[in-house]
mmCIF file of C-alpha atoms in Angstrom:
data_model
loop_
_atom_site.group_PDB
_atom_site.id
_atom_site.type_symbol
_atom_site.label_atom_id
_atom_site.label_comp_id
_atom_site.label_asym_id
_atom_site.label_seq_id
_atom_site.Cartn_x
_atom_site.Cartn_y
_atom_site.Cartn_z
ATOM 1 C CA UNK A 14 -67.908 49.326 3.943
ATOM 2 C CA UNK A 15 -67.343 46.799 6.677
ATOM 3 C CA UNK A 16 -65.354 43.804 5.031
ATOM 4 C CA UNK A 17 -66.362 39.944 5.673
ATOM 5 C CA UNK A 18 -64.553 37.528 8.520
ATOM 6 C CA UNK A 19 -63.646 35.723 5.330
ATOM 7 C CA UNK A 20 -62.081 38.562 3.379
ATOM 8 C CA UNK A 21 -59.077 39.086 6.557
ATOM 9 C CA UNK A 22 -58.919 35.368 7.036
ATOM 10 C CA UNK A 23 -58.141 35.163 3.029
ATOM 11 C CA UNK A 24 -55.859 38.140 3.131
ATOM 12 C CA UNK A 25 -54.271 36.733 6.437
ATOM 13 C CA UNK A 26 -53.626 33.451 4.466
ATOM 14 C CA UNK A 27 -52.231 35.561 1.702
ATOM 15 C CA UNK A 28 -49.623 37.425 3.292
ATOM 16 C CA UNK A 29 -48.721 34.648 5.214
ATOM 17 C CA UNK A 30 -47.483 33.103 1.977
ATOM 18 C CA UNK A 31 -45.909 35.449 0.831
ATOM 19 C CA UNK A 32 -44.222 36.196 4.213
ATOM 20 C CA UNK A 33 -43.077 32.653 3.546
ATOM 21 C CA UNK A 34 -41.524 32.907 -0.103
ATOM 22 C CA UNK A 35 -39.959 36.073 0.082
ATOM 23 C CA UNK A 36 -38.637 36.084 3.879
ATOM 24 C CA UNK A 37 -35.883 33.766 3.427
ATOM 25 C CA UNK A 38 -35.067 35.420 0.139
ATOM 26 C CA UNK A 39 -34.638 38.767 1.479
ATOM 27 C CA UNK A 40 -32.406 37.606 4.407
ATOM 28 C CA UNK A 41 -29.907 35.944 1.462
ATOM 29 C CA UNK A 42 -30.067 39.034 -0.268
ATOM 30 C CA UNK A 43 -29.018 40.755 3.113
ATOM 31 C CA UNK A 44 -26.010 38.396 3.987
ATOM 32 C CA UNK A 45 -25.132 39.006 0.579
ATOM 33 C CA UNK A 46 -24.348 42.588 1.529
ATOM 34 C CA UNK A 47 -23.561 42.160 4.886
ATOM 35 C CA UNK A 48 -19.970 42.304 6.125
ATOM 36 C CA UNK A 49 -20.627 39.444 8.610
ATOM 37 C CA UNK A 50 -23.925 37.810 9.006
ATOM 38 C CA UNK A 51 -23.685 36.463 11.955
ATOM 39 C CA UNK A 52 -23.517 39.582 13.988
ATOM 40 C CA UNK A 53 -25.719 40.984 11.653
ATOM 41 C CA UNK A 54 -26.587 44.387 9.929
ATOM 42 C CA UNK A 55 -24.981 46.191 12.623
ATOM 43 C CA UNK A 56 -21.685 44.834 11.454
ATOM 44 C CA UNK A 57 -21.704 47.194 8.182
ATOM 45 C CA UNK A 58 -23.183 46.504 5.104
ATOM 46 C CA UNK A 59 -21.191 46.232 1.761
ATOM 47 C CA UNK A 60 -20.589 45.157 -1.726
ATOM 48 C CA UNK A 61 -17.373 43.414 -1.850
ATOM 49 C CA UNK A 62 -18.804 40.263 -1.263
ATOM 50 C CA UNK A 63 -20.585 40.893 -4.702
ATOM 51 C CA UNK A 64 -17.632 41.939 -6.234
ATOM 52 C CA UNK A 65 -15.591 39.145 -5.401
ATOM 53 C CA UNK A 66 -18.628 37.060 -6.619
ATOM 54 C CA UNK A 67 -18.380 38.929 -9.718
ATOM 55 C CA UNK A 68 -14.821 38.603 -10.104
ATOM 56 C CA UNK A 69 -14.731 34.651 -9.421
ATOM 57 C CA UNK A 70 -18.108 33.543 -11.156
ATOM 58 C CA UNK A 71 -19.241 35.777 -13.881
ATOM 59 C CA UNK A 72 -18.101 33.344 -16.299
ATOM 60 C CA UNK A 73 -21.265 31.128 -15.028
ATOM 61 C CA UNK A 74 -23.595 33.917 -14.817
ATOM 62 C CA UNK A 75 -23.046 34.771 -18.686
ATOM 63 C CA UNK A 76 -22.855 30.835 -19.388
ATOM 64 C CA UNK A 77 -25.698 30.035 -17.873
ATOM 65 C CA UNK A 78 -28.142 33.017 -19.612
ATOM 66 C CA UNK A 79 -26.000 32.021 -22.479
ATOM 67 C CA UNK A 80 -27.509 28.266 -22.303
ATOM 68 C CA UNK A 81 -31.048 29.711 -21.203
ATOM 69 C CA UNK A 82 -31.375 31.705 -24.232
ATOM 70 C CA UNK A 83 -30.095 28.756 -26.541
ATOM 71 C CA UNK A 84 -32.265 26.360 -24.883
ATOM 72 C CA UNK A 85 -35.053 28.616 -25.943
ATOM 73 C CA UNK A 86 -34.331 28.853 -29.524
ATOM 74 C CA UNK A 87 -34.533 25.444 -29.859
ATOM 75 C CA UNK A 88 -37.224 24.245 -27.740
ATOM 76 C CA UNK A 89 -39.074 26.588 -29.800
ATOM 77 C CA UNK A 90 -38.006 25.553 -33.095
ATOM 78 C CA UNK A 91 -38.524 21.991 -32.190
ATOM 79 C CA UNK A 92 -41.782 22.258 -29.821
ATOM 80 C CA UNK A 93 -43.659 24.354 -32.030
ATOM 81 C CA UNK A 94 -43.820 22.448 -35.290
ATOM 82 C CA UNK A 95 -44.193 19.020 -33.096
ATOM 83 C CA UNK A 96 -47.244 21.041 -30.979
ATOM 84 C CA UNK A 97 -48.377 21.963 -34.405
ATOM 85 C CA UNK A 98 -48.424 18.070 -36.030
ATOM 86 C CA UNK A 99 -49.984 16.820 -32.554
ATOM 87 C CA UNK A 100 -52.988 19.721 -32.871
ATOM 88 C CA UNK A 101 -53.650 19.059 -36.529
ATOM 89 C CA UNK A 102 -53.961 15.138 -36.149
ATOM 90 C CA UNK A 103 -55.718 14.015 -32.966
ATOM 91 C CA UNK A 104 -55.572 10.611 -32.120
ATOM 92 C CA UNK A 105 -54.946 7.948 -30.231
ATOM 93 C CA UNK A 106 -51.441 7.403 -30.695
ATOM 94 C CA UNK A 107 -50.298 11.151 -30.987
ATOM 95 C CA UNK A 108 -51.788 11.406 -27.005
ATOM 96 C CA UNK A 109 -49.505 8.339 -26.100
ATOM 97 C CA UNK A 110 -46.843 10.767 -27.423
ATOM 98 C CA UNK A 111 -47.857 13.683 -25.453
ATOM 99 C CA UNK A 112 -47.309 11.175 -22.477
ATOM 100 C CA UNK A 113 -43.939 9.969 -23.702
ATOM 101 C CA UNK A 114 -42.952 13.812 -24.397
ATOM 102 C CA UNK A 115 -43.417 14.177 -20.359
ATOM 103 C CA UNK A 116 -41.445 11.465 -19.659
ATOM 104 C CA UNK A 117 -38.133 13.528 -18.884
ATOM 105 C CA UNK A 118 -40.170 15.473 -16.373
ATOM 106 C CA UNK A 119 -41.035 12.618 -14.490
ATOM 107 C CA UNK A 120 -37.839 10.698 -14.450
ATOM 108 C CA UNK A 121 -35.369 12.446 -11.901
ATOM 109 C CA UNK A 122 -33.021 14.871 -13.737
ATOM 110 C CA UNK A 123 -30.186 12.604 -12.372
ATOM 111 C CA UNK A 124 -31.334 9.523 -14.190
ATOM 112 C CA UNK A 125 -31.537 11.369 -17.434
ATOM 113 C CA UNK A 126 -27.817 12.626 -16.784
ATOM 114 C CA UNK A 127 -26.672 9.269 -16.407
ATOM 115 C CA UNK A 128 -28.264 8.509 -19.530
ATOM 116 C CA UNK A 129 -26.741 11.431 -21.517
ATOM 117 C CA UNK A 130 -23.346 10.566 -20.266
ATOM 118 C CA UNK A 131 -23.928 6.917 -21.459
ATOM 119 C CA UNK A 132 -24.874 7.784 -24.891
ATOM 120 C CA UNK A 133 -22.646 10.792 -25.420
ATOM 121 C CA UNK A 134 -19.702 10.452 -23.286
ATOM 122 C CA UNK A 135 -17.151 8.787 -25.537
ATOM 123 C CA UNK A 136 -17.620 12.000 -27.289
ATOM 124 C CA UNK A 137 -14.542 13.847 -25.872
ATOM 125 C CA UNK A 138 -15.167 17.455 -26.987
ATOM 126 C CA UNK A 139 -18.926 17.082 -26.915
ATOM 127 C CA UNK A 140 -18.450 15.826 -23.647
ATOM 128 C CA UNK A 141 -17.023 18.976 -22.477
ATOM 129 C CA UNK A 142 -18.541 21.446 -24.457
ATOM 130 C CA UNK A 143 -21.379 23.543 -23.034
ATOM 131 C CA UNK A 144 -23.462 22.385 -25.718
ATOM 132 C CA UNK A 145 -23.590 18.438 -23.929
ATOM 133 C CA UNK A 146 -25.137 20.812 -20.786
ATOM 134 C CA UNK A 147 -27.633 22.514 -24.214
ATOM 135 C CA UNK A 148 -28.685 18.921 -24.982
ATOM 136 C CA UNK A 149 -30.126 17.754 -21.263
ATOM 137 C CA UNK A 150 -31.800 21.607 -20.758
ATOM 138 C CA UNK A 151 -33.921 20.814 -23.821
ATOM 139 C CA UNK A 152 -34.189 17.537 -22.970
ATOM 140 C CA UNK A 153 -35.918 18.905 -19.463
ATOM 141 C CA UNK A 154 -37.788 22.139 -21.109
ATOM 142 C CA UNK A 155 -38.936 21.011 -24.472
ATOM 143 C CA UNK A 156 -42.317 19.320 -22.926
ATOM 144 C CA UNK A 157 -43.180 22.570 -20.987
ATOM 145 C CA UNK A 158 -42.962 24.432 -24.362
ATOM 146 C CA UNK A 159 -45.089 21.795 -26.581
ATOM 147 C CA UNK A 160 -47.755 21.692 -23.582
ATOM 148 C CA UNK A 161 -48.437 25.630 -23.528
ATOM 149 C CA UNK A 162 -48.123 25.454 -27.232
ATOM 150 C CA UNK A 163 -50.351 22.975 -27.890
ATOM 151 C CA UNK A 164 -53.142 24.319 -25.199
ATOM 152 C CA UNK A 165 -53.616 27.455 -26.943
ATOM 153 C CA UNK A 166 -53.715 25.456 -31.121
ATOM 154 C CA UNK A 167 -56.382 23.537 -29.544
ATOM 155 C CA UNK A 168 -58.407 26.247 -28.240
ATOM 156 C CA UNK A 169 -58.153 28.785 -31.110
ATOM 157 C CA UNK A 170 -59.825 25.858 -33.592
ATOM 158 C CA UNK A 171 -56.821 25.993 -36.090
ATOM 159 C CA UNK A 172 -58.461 23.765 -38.844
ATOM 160 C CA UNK A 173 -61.132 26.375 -38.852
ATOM 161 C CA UNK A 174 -58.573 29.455 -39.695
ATOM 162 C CA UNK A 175 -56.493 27.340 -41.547
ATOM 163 C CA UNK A 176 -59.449 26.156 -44.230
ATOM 164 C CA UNK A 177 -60.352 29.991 -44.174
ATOM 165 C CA UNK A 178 -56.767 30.656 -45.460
ATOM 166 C CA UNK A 179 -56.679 27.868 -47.634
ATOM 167 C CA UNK A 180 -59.983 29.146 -49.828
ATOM 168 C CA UNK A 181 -57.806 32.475 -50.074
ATOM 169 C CA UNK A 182 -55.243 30.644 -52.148
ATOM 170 C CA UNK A 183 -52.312 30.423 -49.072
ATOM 171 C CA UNK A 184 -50.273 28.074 -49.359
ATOM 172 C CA UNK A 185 -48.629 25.871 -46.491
ATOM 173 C CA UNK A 186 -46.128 28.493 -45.602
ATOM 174 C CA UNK A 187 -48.019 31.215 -45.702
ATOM 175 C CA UNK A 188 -50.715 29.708 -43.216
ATOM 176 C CA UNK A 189 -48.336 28.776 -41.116
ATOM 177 C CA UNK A 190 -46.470 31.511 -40.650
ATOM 178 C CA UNK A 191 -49.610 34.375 -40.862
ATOM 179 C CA UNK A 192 -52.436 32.009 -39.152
ATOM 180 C CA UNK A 193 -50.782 29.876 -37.172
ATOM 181 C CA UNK A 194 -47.997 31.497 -35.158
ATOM 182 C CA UNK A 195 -49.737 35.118 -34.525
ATOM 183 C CA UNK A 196 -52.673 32.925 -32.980
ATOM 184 C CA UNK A 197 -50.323 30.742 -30.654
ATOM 185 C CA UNK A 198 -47.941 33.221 -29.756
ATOM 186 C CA UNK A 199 -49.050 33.925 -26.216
ATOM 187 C CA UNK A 200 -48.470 30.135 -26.221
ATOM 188 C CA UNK A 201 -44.734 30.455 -27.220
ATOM 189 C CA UNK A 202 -44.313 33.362 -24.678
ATOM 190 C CA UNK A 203 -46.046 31.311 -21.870
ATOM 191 C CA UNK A 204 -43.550 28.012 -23.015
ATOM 192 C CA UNK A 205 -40.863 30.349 -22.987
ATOM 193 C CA UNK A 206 -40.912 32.042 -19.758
ATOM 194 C CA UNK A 207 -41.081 28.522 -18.059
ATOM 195 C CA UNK A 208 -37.826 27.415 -21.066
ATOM 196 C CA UNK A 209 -35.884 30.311 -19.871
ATOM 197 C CA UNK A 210 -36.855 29.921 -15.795
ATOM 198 C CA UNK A 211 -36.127 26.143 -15.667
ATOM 199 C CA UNK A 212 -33.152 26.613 -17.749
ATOM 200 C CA UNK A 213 -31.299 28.984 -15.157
ATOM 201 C CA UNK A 214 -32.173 27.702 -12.367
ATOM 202 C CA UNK A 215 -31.853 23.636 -13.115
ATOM 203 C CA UNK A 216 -29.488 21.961 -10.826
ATOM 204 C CA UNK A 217 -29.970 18.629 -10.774
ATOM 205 C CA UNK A 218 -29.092 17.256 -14.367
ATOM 206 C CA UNK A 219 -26.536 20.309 -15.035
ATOM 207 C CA UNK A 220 -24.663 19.149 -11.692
ATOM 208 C CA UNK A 221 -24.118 15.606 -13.159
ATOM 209 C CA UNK A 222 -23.514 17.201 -16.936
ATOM 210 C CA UNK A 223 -21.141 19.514 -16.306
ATOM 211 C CA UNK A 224 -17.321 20.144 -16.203
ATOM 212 C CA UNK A 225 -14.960 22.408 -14.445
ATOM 213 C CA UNK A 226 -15.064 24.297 -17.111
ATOM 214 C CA UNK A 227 -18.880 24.296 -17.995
ATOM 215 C CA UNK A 228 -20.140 25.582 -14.971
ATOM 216 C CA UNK A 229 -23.277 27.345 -14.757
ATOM 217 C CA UNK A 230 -25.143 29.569 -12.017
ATOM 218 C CA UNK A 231 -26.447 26.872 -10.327
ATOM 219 C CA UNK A 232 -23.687 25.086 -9.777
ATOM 220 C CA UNK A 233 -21.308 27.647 -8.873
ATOM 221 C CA UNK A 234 -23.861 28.397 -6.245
ATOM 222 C CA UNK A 235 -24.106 25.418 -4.693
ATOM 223 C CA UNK A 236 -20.027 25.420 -4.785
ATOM 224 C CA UNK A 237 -20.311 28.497 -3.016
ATOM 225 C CA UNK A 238 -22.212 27.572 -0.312
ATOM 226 C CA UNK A 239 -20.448 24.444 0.049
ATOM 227 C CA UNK A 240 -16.767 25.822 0.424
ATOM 228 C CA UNK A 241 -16.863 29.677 0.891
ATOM 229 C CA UNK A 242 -18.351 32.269 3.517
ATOM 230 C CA UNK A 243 -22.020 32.108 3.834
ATOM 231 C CA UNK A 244 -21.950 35.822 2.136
ATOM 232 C CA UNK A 245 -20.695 34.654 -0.454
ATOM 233 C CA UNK A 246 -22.764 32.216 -1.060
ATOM 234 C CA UNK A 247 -25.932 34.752 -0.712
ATOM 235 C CA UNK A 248 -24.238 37.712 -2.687
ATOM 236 C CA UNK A 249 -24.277 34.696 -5.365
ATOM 237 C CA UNK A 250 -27.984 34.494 -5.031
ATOM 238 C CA UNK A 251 -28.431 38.539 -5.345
ATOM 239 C CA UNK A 252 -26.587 38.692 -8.681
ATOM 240 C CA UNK A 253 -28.295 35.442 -9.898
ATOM 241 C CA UNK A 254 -31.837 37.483 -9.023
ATOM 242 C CA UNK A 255 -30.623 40.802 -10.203
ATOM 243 C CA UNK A 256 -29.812 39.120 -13.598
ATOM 244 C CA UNK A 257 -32.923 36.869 -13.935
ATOM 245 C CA UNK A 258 -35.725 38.570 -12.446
ATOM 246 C CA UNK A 259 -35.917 41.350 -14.765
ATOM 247 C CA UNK A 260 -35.792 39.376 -17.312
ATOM 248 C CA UNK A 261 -38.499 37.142 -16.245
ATOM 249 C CA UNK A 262 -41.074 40.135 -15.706
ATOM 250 C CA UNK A 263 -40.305 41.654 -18.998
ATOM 251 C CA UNK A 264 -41.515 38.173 -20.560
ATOM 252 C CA UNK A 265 -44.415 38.113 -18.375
ATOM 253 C CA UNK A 266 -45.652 41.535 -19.479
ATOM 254 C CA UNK A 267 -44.838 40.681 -22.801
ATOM 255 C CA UNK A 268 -47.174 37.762 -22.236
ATOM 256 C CA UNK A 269 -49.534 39.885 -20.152
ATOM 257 C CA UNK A 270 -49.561 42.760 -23.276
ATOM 258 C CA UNK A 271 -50.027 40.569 -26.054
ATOM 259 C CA UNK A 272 -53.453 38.371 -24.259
ATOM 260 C CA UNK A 273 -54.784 41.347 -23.238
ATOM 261 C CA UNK A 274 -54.130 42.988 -26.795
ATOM 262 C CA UNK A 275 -55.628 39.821 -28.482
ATOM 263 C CA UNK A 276 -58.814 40.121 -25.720
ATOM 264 C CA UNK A 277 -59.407 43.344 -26.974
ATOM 265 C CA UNK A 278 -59.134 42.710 -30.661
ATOM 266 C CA UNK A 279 -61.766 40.447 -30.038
ATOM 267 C CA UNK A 280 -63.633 42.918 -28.823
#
């Protein structure tokens, strides 16, 4: 079957995209393993850029996933309940809080820094824990995970299922534990793959929030870049996508599983 103008100029477009995303990642990826970039493959490839990555920064790398997951636990034990409270009571004012709950997005992660380091700084040992870097993550994260939360209690009709329960004799717990959260968990996996993403790879806030001690992946990447070889630098950027990648598609089929599971429960 002959295919339309429109179907190559679409596919055209397509891989021209992608040509544009993943081209300058696979060249890091190559100095990364390349005994000298600038003469290029033809010089040798190797791993002992990687291994002196390994040896230098691994502290970050297991910091920073270390943060990630953290970050996670508690934007979802925060974001949930507070997506549940803003479902269940619709109203003027709980929409101006949806807007103030964005505000952290919107202000530059810098600003918020300064403001954390304001409030908190006098605190010595909070100061230069990894838990001060915690605070600012969820800070950045926690409206991503009420959002995606709060999209899917809003179109499953909650009140609905919840009344249903109610007439069965379960109480508050038990509704919210055996309606509620099995109906918005591809919700909490969507919120959570964006948690976990923004948390490893956030820059910004983390560079003004951190210590010499409380590095994490970003930031020893950037310092890597700044003051060592260049292949260095990129065999940085092939662990940090050898350690978050997987993870990231393993959430995403999670996610993927469990919609397509509820679709065809439905059906």
């Amino acid at each position: 079957m002959k295919r339309p103008l429109r179907y190559w100029l679409q596919l055209a477009v397509t891989l021209a995209v992608c040509a544009f995303l993943v081209v300058p990642i696979g060249l890091s990826v190559l100095a990364g393993v390349t005994e000298n970039f600038f003469i290029g493959a033809k010089s040798g490839l190797t791993l002992r850029w990687v291994v002196e990555v390994w040896s230098l920064y691994r502290e970050t790398i297991f910091r920073s996933i270390g943060i990630a997951l953290a970050c996670l636990a508690v934007t979802i034990v925060l974001g949930v309940p507070a997506a549940y409270a803003l479902a269940r009571a619709q109203s003027r004012l709980t929409r101006w809080i949806e807007e103030l709950l964005t505000l952290p997005i919107a202000v530059p992660g810098l600003a918020t820094a300064l403001a954390l380091i304001l409030l908190y700084g006098g605190w010595r040992e909070f100061r230069a824990s990894w838990v001060f870097i915690l605070v600012g993550h969820v800070l950045f994260t926690l409206p991503f995970m009420v959002r995606s939360v709060l999209a899917v209690m809003l179109a499953v009709d909650l009140p609905t299922l919840e009344e249903a329960a109610a007439s069965l004799g379960a109480t508050f717990r038990q509704r919210f534990v055996s309606v509620v959260l099995p109906n918005v968990r591809p919700g909490i996996l969507a919120g959570a793959l964006m948690v976990v993403t923004l948390s490893m790879g956030e820059f910004n806030l983390t560079w003004m929030l951190h210590t010499p001690l409380t590095k994490t992946l970003p930031v020893g990447l950037a310092d890597s870049y700044a003051s060592m070889r260049l292949e260095i630098g990129s065999a940085y950027t092939l662990i940090f996508l050898v350690m978050i990648v997987p993870l990231l598609v393993g959430m995403q089929w999670a996610s993927s599983s469990l919609s397509l599971g509820r679709g065809s429960g439905r059906g």
